[in-house]
Structure formats: structure tokens, C-alpha cells
């Protein structure tokens, strides 16, 4: 069946064109979503964004229906990750036509799931996903170590700073925000130690903790790169 | 002896359940410790946290007694790292029942040592520990280099900024705080050079120093990763 | 032809001297450009900078004419990357003598293109350029992943912070600025989450996102290094 | 000659003790130097720091004289790097006894050179030094690239931000400070773009530039580690 080939793979020219068209629609939809958050939009703009939204949902609905139509195991597709993303991407629109759900903030957020539709077309995403599975074990170990360091940092700074800065270092939970901002070296500057003890503690913990907290980051980076090289080699030797 | 097996190893199903139960108690205890730091707690909450604390200490005490009971060399366990952690985790509670030590801040901090009890159950911690021993020598060298760079940075910025910002750059010790915050790239923004000379000096030192200061961090990260891969390979080839 | 040799290569002593002279002129021109941006320049200084500019343009014009003269395929050189840079570096000066275009800010910016003239003499630039081509594919994949993470971060923080900080997190576009500043760990501190939800979201996204966003950076770094080592080896074995 | 052995090498027990003693004196001297910068020192403290200074200089003078005495090529030692450091470390003290030079800030700074005396005893410093020579070429190339990126960033942000923030982005030189703080991800938050154009430019340049600027840092780190491993292997195989 030719339609099946066009929708499910991108080997043919028509298939590629359809894929590209849907990707452009997704990106347009995400941009229009961002524009809608701008304050002081003109009446005209709102109307045009509304038209675009209607067209987008129409396209996505046709795509969804066709994907079900051409699928061999229809239920399997509907309940698959991408099948659920596809329905979540359009459902809020239909629900909101009956009752006015647009005003509900969280509901509008569902439109964001359209971004995940992009992953469907992306070999890059597949490769990143595979690469991540390779380092899953190490990642979990380091993540636990990072959380341990974060907790110890937070409790430590609480004891040094709580008395002089009762507002910024109100509780251990508030101190965790400081710990995250510091150990990832983001360092906004909204909270920082001012006592001598707090500064010395922060200095020591930054040196010790940086290595542990930086590891998950560096680990993903290096493993992804390595994993991608392997995929390249396999593809090359496979041909 | 069956009890010995349950407590000292986690090969059996019961052993695993006991281990998991104690780990959950530790995490609960750490969370309750964090909640206690929250201001404006309701009377009821304080009471419930007190109950939880009592139960926790009871469990840890039973665990401690059993661990001594099943140990072949009892004194050896009591004086081991984990043995000391175990006693430190419960002792403050018993001491504070007689006299009211709870009000003493530092005393409450001892409860934090319970976090280290978690390490006992963690193969991840063991592997991280071993990996760290592998890079100990390089780490010390770089740490000394980092301290040298930090000191030179602090003295340099002191001479440039002390006159115009006598409060923020009061002494070489105060400047060390700037040096740490800058060379780890945390950069809170509470202290920064404002003179032309200070800015030029800071720019140069950031480029030179970053490499030196970043090395201990990166060194741990890369060596840990390498060391963990080796452990993986050994385990795999060992089977 | 001897002139050709002097201008197009730097094998001879005269060729090297000419190259060095032009490089010094470029750097002087860039410094004088920077000095002109200083406010409160003395009349005398402005006059001297004007003289320097005239001399610089004269030298660059002679260089440009000679390069065309000695080129085998004159049109090919004129339309090449460096040919276009060469003409853009001098054209604004001649245009501005007729009409007073100097006041037009953007026009003055064209003088910056002289910086790119430096690349012509730089084997370093060539090697970096080649090294970058080696990692182009991986770079594009990670860049797309980074953009995806940035977009999701921006939308997420918008929903958490927009209500309490309507000015700083005005729209998704404003939130993108926060996402860039946070995920690159620059963390100026001009915008940061203040709600509990925003802080938790930011903490999670920083850990997940850092790896993805840091990858393009680390990827270029490591690949450039590797690529440069290869070039070194080839050069050595080629001799 | 036994004295020669004690001073120039640390193979013997006495040699090691002498070395350690001098190192302790250096560290004490650096700490006392830092304490002197503290404001509001008591009279007594100042007196004791003065005594310590006298003793330190006496020890360093004896060391210097002995080093000359045992050196085979005396002039060669005097003019060597460590010979110059040794004299600079004590000279200011003797000069300041005649005329009161202590009040001259820059003169006191010379005492800092004592820190470099530490390098003499440090095999770590030697190894770091050797390792650095290995990557010198790559380092210079990347440093030039980094400076190029910094300059382009500074000029770019000047054109975007100068009009709205004439104080913070006064000239290209002032913008360089922003460029350094941003591309090293320190991000103090004293200067940051506020225009839409400036923010977009900053976002793009941070992604492009980070790789280039981060490279010298990462390069030193990775090469030092690699170089140190080689030294380890050589030492091991050499025995």
C-alpha cells in the first residue's frame, strides 16, 4: 500500500516531503505557542494565531487518523509512546471547543507535547536515546552520589548561615536551592554565604562536590559521543 | 547462623528486605530532620516528628546491637568506620533524654551522620571510594597547585581592589572567597573587581587558573568513570 | 614572478616580513577601533586615530590591488571568502569620504571585518576550521538537542514564574534568556526563579539539561584536540 | 661534601628535615603576610608578626648563602630562576630597614615571591611544568582563538548595549570585561545585556564561544593528566 509507505517511512520523495511538512507545522505551532505568551498582543494577531492553531490541529488530526489507518496493529500504535503523544497534541483543542478550557493554564501546557512529536522524525533523538541507555547504570550511581553531596551541602550551609540570614537559608529545603545553584556553578547570586564559617564551608564543598556533581554531566557527554561514534562505525561497516 | 546472614549480606530475600527497610528509615530520618528546620511548624507536626525520631532510633539501636551480636570480632566492628557511624547516629538521642541537649545546634547536627549509614548499603559508594584511591596522588598534586593559584589570585586582587573596595576585599582572607567563587566559575556576584587593573588581573588569572582549578574536578570525574568501567569489565570477566 | 611569491606565500624572508607587517597593521587597526569607542577622547587623539585609519586603509588597498594583480584567476580571488573580506575592510572608508557615513553606527562595524583578515595568515585558523568540519554532524545533532532542551526549559519556567514575576518572565522568549544563562551556567543573576515550583523545576532541568547543552561545547573541544593531534602526526610522518 | 648533599637534594634524612623546615617557614611567612592585611590588628599581633618576619628572613638568608656556597657554578645559580626568587624573597626586608619602604604597597608585594620558593621543593610543580611544555603549541593556538572570540564578542555587545547602558558598556574595553566574565561562565552579574538584540547576540556567542574559550582550560587539564600518567609509567619502567 503506497499510503502506508509515505507515512511510515521517509524513503520515497513524497514521504520525505510529508515528513518535512509535518515538522514545519510542529515548529510553527511551537513558535505560535510562544508568541501567545507575549503580553499586549493585537486583536488581529490573536485571530491569526487562532487560524494557525486550527490549521495545525487539522493537519495533526489527519496525520493521526492516517497513522492509525495504515498501522498493522492499530491498538499497539494508539498505546505506543508516539501514539499517545499524537493524541495529547490534538485532544486539548477539541475539548476546549465545547467548554472554554483555554483559560486553564495547565491545559494549554499540553500543547507543548507537540514538541515531542518532533522526536518521531529525528534519528538524532533515537541515537541520543540509545546512547543514554548505555550509560544508565553509571548515571544512576553518580546521580545518587550527587544527591548525597547536595544534601550534605544543604545541611552544612544551614547550620552556618541560618542564624544570620534566616530568610535566604530558612530551612534545609531552601538551602538545597543554594546547593544546586552553587555546585552546578550557575551561581545566580540570590543566595550566598556571608559568615566566615559559611564561606569556608562553601569553598571546601565546592571543590569536593564539583567533581561529584559534574560527573553525571560529563558522563552523559562523553558516553554520548563514544556511543555515537560506535553507531557511525556500525553503519559504515554495515553498508 | 541465619541471623548473621540476614544482617551482614543481602543475598537472601529476607536480607534484602531488612536492608531496604533500614535504608527507608534512614531516608525518612533525613527528611524529618530537614522538615524540623522549617520555621512555623504546627504543634502536631512537631509531635509526629518526635514519634518518628523515637521509632527511628529504636530501629537503629536494634540494628546496632544485632550487628555487634553477629560480628565475629566484636571490638573490630565497634571501632570500624561504619561501627562508629552507627553509634554516632543514635547516641545523641539517648544523651538528650537526660539533659535537654536538643537546643544545642551542633548536637542536632550529629543526626546528619545517619546519611553516612546509607553508604554501608551502597555498592556505588564502594566503587566510588575505590576509584578515588586510584587517583589520590594526582589529586593531591593538583589540589596543591589549585591552592597555590588561589593564594596568588587572592593576594593579587587584594592589591588592586583593597583601596577602592575596602569592605569586600578587606584582607587576603576575604579575597580568597572571591578567588574561590571566581576560579570555580560560580560567580555569585557579591564581590567582583571594579578597577581597571583588578579587571585585567581577574581576566588573566581566570584563564590561567581555570585550567589548574578545574583539573581536580575533571580528574576525579574522568578517573572515576575509567575506574568504574574497569570494575565492570572485571565483574563481567569474573563471571 | 617574485612579487607573487612575496604576497601569496611566506616561504621567503621578505614574504614573512610583509605578512607580519600587515598583521601588525590589522591589530593596530582593531585597537584604534576600540579606542575610538572610548568616551571623552581628546581632539588630538581623534586626529591621530584619523591619521592611523588613513594609513591602514592605504596599506590594505595596496595589498588588495597587489593580490588581484598577482592572482592567476583574478575573478576567482575577488569573489573568494578572503577577497570579499579584503574589500569589505576598506570599502567603508572610501564611501564615507564622499558622504558622512561615519555617524552611521552599523557602517563603522564593517571595520571589524578586518579582524577576519587575520585568519588569512593563520595556520591555526585553518586547522581549527578543518577540525570543526570533522565534528560537524555530531555538532548539529547536539545543537538541535540543546535547542530542544532550551525550549522545554523556557516553557516550563514560564508556567512556574510568569505569575509572580511577570516582568522578568514576560513570555516564552524572555524565558529563553533565562534558559540560556542557566544551562550554560553563566548565571548572571538578573533573572532567577523565586517560587518553590520554579526552583525545583530549575534544579531538575539544570541536571538533565547541563549534559545536553554542555555537549556541543565539550564536543568541539575534544574533537579539535584530537583533530589537531592527527594533523601533527600527518605533518610529522609526511616529512 | 655533606652540606652540599643536605641542601641540594632530599635523599638523606637531614636533607628532608631541612627541606620540610624551610617549606614550613615559607607557608608561615605567607600566612603572616595575609594576617598583616587584616584591618584592626592589635599592637601585640603586629609586634609578633614583625618578629616572625625577622626570623623568616634570617632563615631564608642563611639558606641563600649556603646555596651559593655549595653551588658548583655560583654565578649560574645566582642568575637562575630559583636564585632570583631567593634574593627577591629577602631583599625587600633589608632595603626597608634603612629607609621606610614598608609603607609602599607594591614593595610589600615582593614578599609574595616567597610563594614561588615553594616550587623549588615540589616535584609536583616540575611535573606540571613539563606537562605544560608538551601542550604549549596547542595552547597558544587556542589562546589566540579565544582572544579572537573575546574581541568579536566585545565589539558585538558594544553595538547592541552601548546606547541603553552607556555606563556598563562604555567602550570596547569595558565590553571585554563582560566577554571574559560571560565566556568563562563566571557571570558575576555586574554587567549583562538588557536589549533583545544584546540578549540574542549573547546567547549565540555563548554557545559558539564557550567551546573555543573552554578549550585552553580543558586542554591543559587533559594534557597534564596524560603527561603525568606517562611520567608515572616511565618512572615505573625505569626502576
Short mmCIF file of C-alpha atoms in Angstrom, two decimals, chain B:
data_model
loop_
_atom_site.label_atom_id
_atom_site.label_comp_id
_atom_site.label_asym_id
_atom_site.label_seq_id
_atom_site.Cartn_x
_atom_site.Cartn_y
_atom_site.Cartn_z
CA UNK B 1 23.69 -18.75 61.71
CA UNK B 2 20.76 -17.40 59.84
CA UNK B 3 20.54 -14.03 61.60
CA UNK B 4 24.15 -13.28 60.68
CA UNK B 5 23.40 -13.92 57.03
CA UNK B 6 20.37 -11.66 57.06
CA UNK B 7 22.21 -8.74 58.63
CA UNK B 8 25.65 -8.91 57.08
CA UNK B 9 24.82 -9.80 53.48
CA UNK B 10 21.93 -9.16 51.16
CA UNK B 11 21.95 -12.43 49.26
CA UNK B 12 18.76 -13.77 50.73
CA UNK B 13 15.30 -12.35 50.21
CA UNK B 14 14.91 -11.55 53.92
CA UNK B 15 18.34 -9.89 53.94
CA UNK B 16 17.32 -7.67 51.08
CA UNK B 17 14.06 -6.72 52.76
CA UNK B 18 15.81 -5.81 56.00
CA UNK B 19 18.40 -3.73 54.14
CA UNK B 20 15.71 -1.90 52.20
CA UNK B 21 13.73 -1.27 55.40
CA UNK B 22 16.73 0.30 57.15
CA UNK B 23 17.55 2.42 54.10
CA UNK B 24 13.97 3.71 54.01
CA UNK B 25 14.26 4.53 57.74
CA UNK B 26 17.48 6.47 57.11
CA UNK B 27 15.95 8.48 54.27
CA UNK B 28 12.80 9.13 56.35
CA UNK B 29 15.01 10.27 59.22
CA UNK B 30 16.92 12.67 56.97
CA UNK B 31 13.71 14.09 55.53
CA UNK B 32 12.23 14.54 59.04
CA UNK B 33 15.49 16.26 60.05
CA UNK B 34 15.01 18.68 57.13
CA UNK B 35 11.37 19.29 57.97
CA UNK B 36 12.30 20.17 61.57
CA UNK B 37 14.38 23.07 60.21
CA UNK B 38 11.27 24.61 58.67
CA UNK B 39 10.03 27.60 60.64
CA UNK B 40 6.41 27.83 61.85
CA UNK B 41 5.84 24.11 62.29
CA UNK B 42 2.48 23.14 63.82
CA UNK B 43 2.47 21.57 67.29
CA UNK B 44 1.02 18.42 65.79
CA UNK B 45 3.78 18.15 63.22
CA UNK B 46 6.45 18.52 65.90
CA UNK B 47 4.81 15.72 67.88
CA UNK B 48 4.68 13.39 64.89
CA UNK B 49 8.31 14.13 64.02
CA UNK B 50 9.17 13.28 67.62
CA UNK B 51 7.41 9.91 67.32
CA UNK B 52 9.21 9.20 64.04
CA UNK B 53 12.52 10.07 65.67
CA UNK B 54 11.87 7.66 68.54
CA UNK B 55 10.93 4.83 66.17
CA UNK B 56 13.97 5.53 64.00
CA UNK B 57 16.36 5.45 66.92
CA UNK B 58 14.75 2.24 68.16
CA UNK B 59 15.27 0.57 64.79
CA UNK B 60 18.87 1.80 64.52
CA UNK B 61 19.58 0.64 68.07
CA UNK B 62 18.26 -2.85 67.36
CA UNK B 63 20.32 -2.91 64.16
CA UNK B 64 23.43 -1.79 66.05
CA UNK B 65 23.01 -4.39 68.79
CA UNK B 66 22.39 -7.16 66.27
CA UNK B 67 25.41 -6.16 64.20
CA UNK B 68 27.61 -6.43 67.29
CA UNK B 69 25.96 -9.72 68.23
CA UNK B 70 26.62 -11.38 64.88
CA UNK B 71 30.10 -9.91 64.33
CA UNK B 72 32.99 -12.39 64.64
CA UNK B 73 35.37 -9.75 66.01
CA UNK B 74 33.03 -7.56 68.03
CA UNK B 75 35.57 -4.92 69.04
CA UNK B 76 36.77 -4.70 65.47
CA UNK B 77 33.25 -3.82 64.27
CA UNK B 78 32.63 -1.32 67.06
CA UNK B 79 35.77 0.62 66.17
CA UNK B 80 35.33 0.32 62.39
CA UNK B 81 34.19 3.31 60.29
CA UNK B 82 30.64 2.01 59.95
CA UNK B 83 30.56 0.93 63.58
CA UNK B 84 31.37 4.45 64.73
CA UNK B 85 28.84 5.94 62.33
CA UNK B 86 26.21 3.58 63.71
CA UNK B 87 26.80 4.66 67.32
CA UNK B 88 27.05 8.36 66.48
CA UNK B 89 23.70 8.07 64.69
CA UNK B 90 21.86 7.04 67.85
CA UNK B 91 23.93 8.32 70.79
CA UNK B 92 22.71 11.97 70.69
CA UNK B 93 19.13 10.79 71.20
CA UNK B 94 19.93 8.91 74.38
CA UNK B 95 22.13 11.69 75.76
CA UNK B 96 19.45 14.29 75.11
CA UNK B 97 16.76 12.39 77.07
CA UNK B 98 18.58 13.04 80.33
CA UNK B 99 19.59 16.64 79.84
CA UNK B 100 17.95 18.81 77.19
CA UNK B 101 20.68 18.84 74.56
CA UNK B 102 18.30 19.32 71.67
CA UNK B 103 18.62 23.02 71.90
CA UNK B 104 22.32 22.79 71.22
CA UNK B 105 22.57 23.26 67.48
CA UNK B 106 25.76 21.36 66.86
CA UNK B 107 24.41 18.39 68.74
CA UNK B 108 21.47 18.04 66.42
CA UNK B 109 23.90 18.05 63.52
CA UNK B 110 25.19 14.66 64.65
CA UNK B 111 21.94 13.19 63.40
CA UNK B 112 23.21 14.02 59.93
CA UNK B 113 25.74 11.20 60.31
CA UNK B 114 22.85 8.89 59.60
CA UNK B 115 23.28 9.90 55.97
CA UNK B 116 26.64 8.11 56.05
CA UNK B 117 24.86 4.97 57.21
CA UNK B 118 23.46 4.84 53.69
CA UNK B 119 26.98 4.30 52.32
CA UNK B 120 27.10 0.95 54.08
CA UNK B 121 24.46 -0.50 51.77
CA UNK B 122 25.77 1.11 48.65
CA UNK B 123 27.98 -0.74 46.21
CA UNK B 124 28.08 2.55 44.32
CA UNK B 125 29.82 4.20 47.28
CA UNK B 126 32.33 1.38 47.45
CA UNK B 127 33.14 1.71 43.78
CA UNK B 128 33.45 5.49 44.01
CA UNK B 129 35.70 5.06 47.03
CA UNK B 130 37.96 2.60 45.25
CA UNK B 131 38.07 4.79 42.14
CA UNK B 132 39.08 7.74 44.25
CA UNK B 133 42.01 5.84 45.76
CA UNK B 134 43.29 5.25 42.21
CA UNK B 135 43.64 8.97 41.51
CA UNK B 136 44.71 10.03 45.02
CA UNK B 137 48.28 11.01 44.05
CA UNK B 138 47.33 13.11 41.03
CA UNK B 139 44.51 14.65 43.03
CA UNK B 140 46.84 15.82 45.81
CA UNK B 141 49.28 17.35 43.33
CA UNK B 142 46.53 19.27 41.58
CA UNK B 143 44.92 20.27 44.85
CA UNK B 144 48.21 21.84 45.95
CA UNK B 145 48.53 23.58 42.59
CA UNK B 146 44.95 24.82 42.93
CA UNK B 147 45.66 26.19 46.41
CA UNK B 148 48.76 27.93 45.11
CA UNK B 149 46.77 29.58 42.30
CA UNK B 150 44.01 30.55 44.74
CA UNK B 151 46.51 32.19 47.09
CA UNK B 152 48.27 34.12 44.31
CA UNK B 153 44.87 35.25 42.93
CA UNK B 154 43.76 36.42 46.35
CA UNK B 155 46.91 38.44 47.01
CA UNK B 156 46.83 39.93 43.51
CA UNK B 157 43.22 41.07 43.71
CA UNK B 158 43.86 42.42 47.22
CA UNK B 159 46.44 44.86 45.89
CA UNK B 160 44.20 46.01 43.06
CA UNK B 161 40.85 46.27 44.82
CA UNK B 162 41.50 46.83 48.53
CA UNK B 163 41.79 50.60 48.25
CA UNK B 164 38.55 51.17 46.31
CA UNK B 165 36.51 48.37 47.90
CA UNK B 166 37.88 48.16 51.45
CA UNK B 167 34.83 46.31 52.67
CA UNK B 168 34.57 43.50 50.09
CA UNK B 169 38.33 42.99 49.75
CA UNK B 170 39.21 43.67 53.39
CA UNK B 171 42.12 41.25 53.67
CA UNK B 172 43.80 38.42 51.81
CA UNK B 173 41.40 36.03 53.56
CA UNK B 174 38.39 37.93 52.27
CA UNK B 175 39.96 37.88 48.81
CA UNK B 176 40.28 34.09 48.97
CA UNK B 177 36.49 33.94 48.97
CA UNK B 178 36.49 35.94 45.73
CA UNK B 179 39.19 33.67 44.29
CA UNK B 180 37.20 30.52 45.08
CA UNK B 181 33.95 31.92 43.70
CA UNK B 182 35.68 33.12 40.53
CA UNK B 183 38.02 30.23 39.70
CA UNK B 184 35.28 27.65 40.20
CA UNK B 185 33.16 29.92 37.89
CA UNK B 186 30.37 30.01 40.45
CA UNK B 187 30.50 33.83 40.33
CA UNK B 188 27.78 34.82 42.80
CA UNK B 189 28.35 38.50 42.10
CA UNK B 190 28.68 39.52 45.75
CA UNK B 191 32.32 40.51 45.21
CA UNK B 192 33.91 41.45 41.89
CA UNK B 193 36.70 43.78 40.79
CA UNK B 194 35.72 47.29 39.74
CA UNK B 195 39.10 48.89 38.98
CA UNK B 196 40.61 48.56 35.52
CA UNK B 197 43.70 46.86 36.97
CA UNK B 198 41.61 44.46 39.00
CA UNK B 199 39.52 43.51 35.99
CA UNK B 200 42.57 42.88 33.81
CA UNK B 201 44.22 40.84 36.58
CA UNK B 202 41.00 38.86 37.10
CA UNK B 203 40.69 38.17 33.36
CA UNK B 204 44.24 36.85 33.11
CA UNK B 205 44.03 34.78 36.29
CA UNK B 206 40.70 33.29 35.24
CA UNK B 207 42.24 31.98 32.04
CA UNK B 208 45.41 30.69 33.67
CA UNK B 209 43.82 29.49 36.86
CA UNK B 210 40.72 27.83 35.44
CA UNK B 211 42.80 25.03 33.97
CA UNK B 212 44.54 24.35 37.26
CA UNK B 213 41.47 24.65 39.45
CA UNK B 214 39.26 22.73 37.03
CA UNK B 215 41.72 19.85 36.89
CA UNK B 216 40.97 18.24 40.28
CA UNK B 217 37.31 18.28 39.32
CA UNK B 218 37.79 16.83 35.86
CA UNK B 219 40.41 14.42 37.13
CA UNK B 220 38.05 12.83 39.63
CA UNK B 221 35.29 12.70 37.05
CA UNK B 222 37.32 11.03 34.30
CA UNK B 223 39.19 8.69 36.61
CA UNK B 224 36.03 7.60 38.37
CA UNK B 225 34.47 6.80 35.03
CA UNK B 226 37.54 4.86 33.87
CA UNK B 227 37.81 3.04 37.17
CA UNK B 228 34.15 2.09 37.09
CA UNK B 229 34.48 0.67 33.58
CA UNK B 230 37.37 -1.49 34.76
CA UNK B 231 35.28 -2.77 37.65
CA UNK B 232 32.51 -3.58 35.20
CA UNK B 233 34.88 -5.50 32.95
CA UNK B 234 36.37 -7.41 35.87
CA UNK B 235 32.95 -8.35 37.17
CA UNK B 236 31.86 -9.47 33.76
CA UNK B 237 35.03 -11.49 33.03
CA UNK B 238 34.87 -12.89 36.55
CA UNK B 239 31.52 -14.49 35.87
#
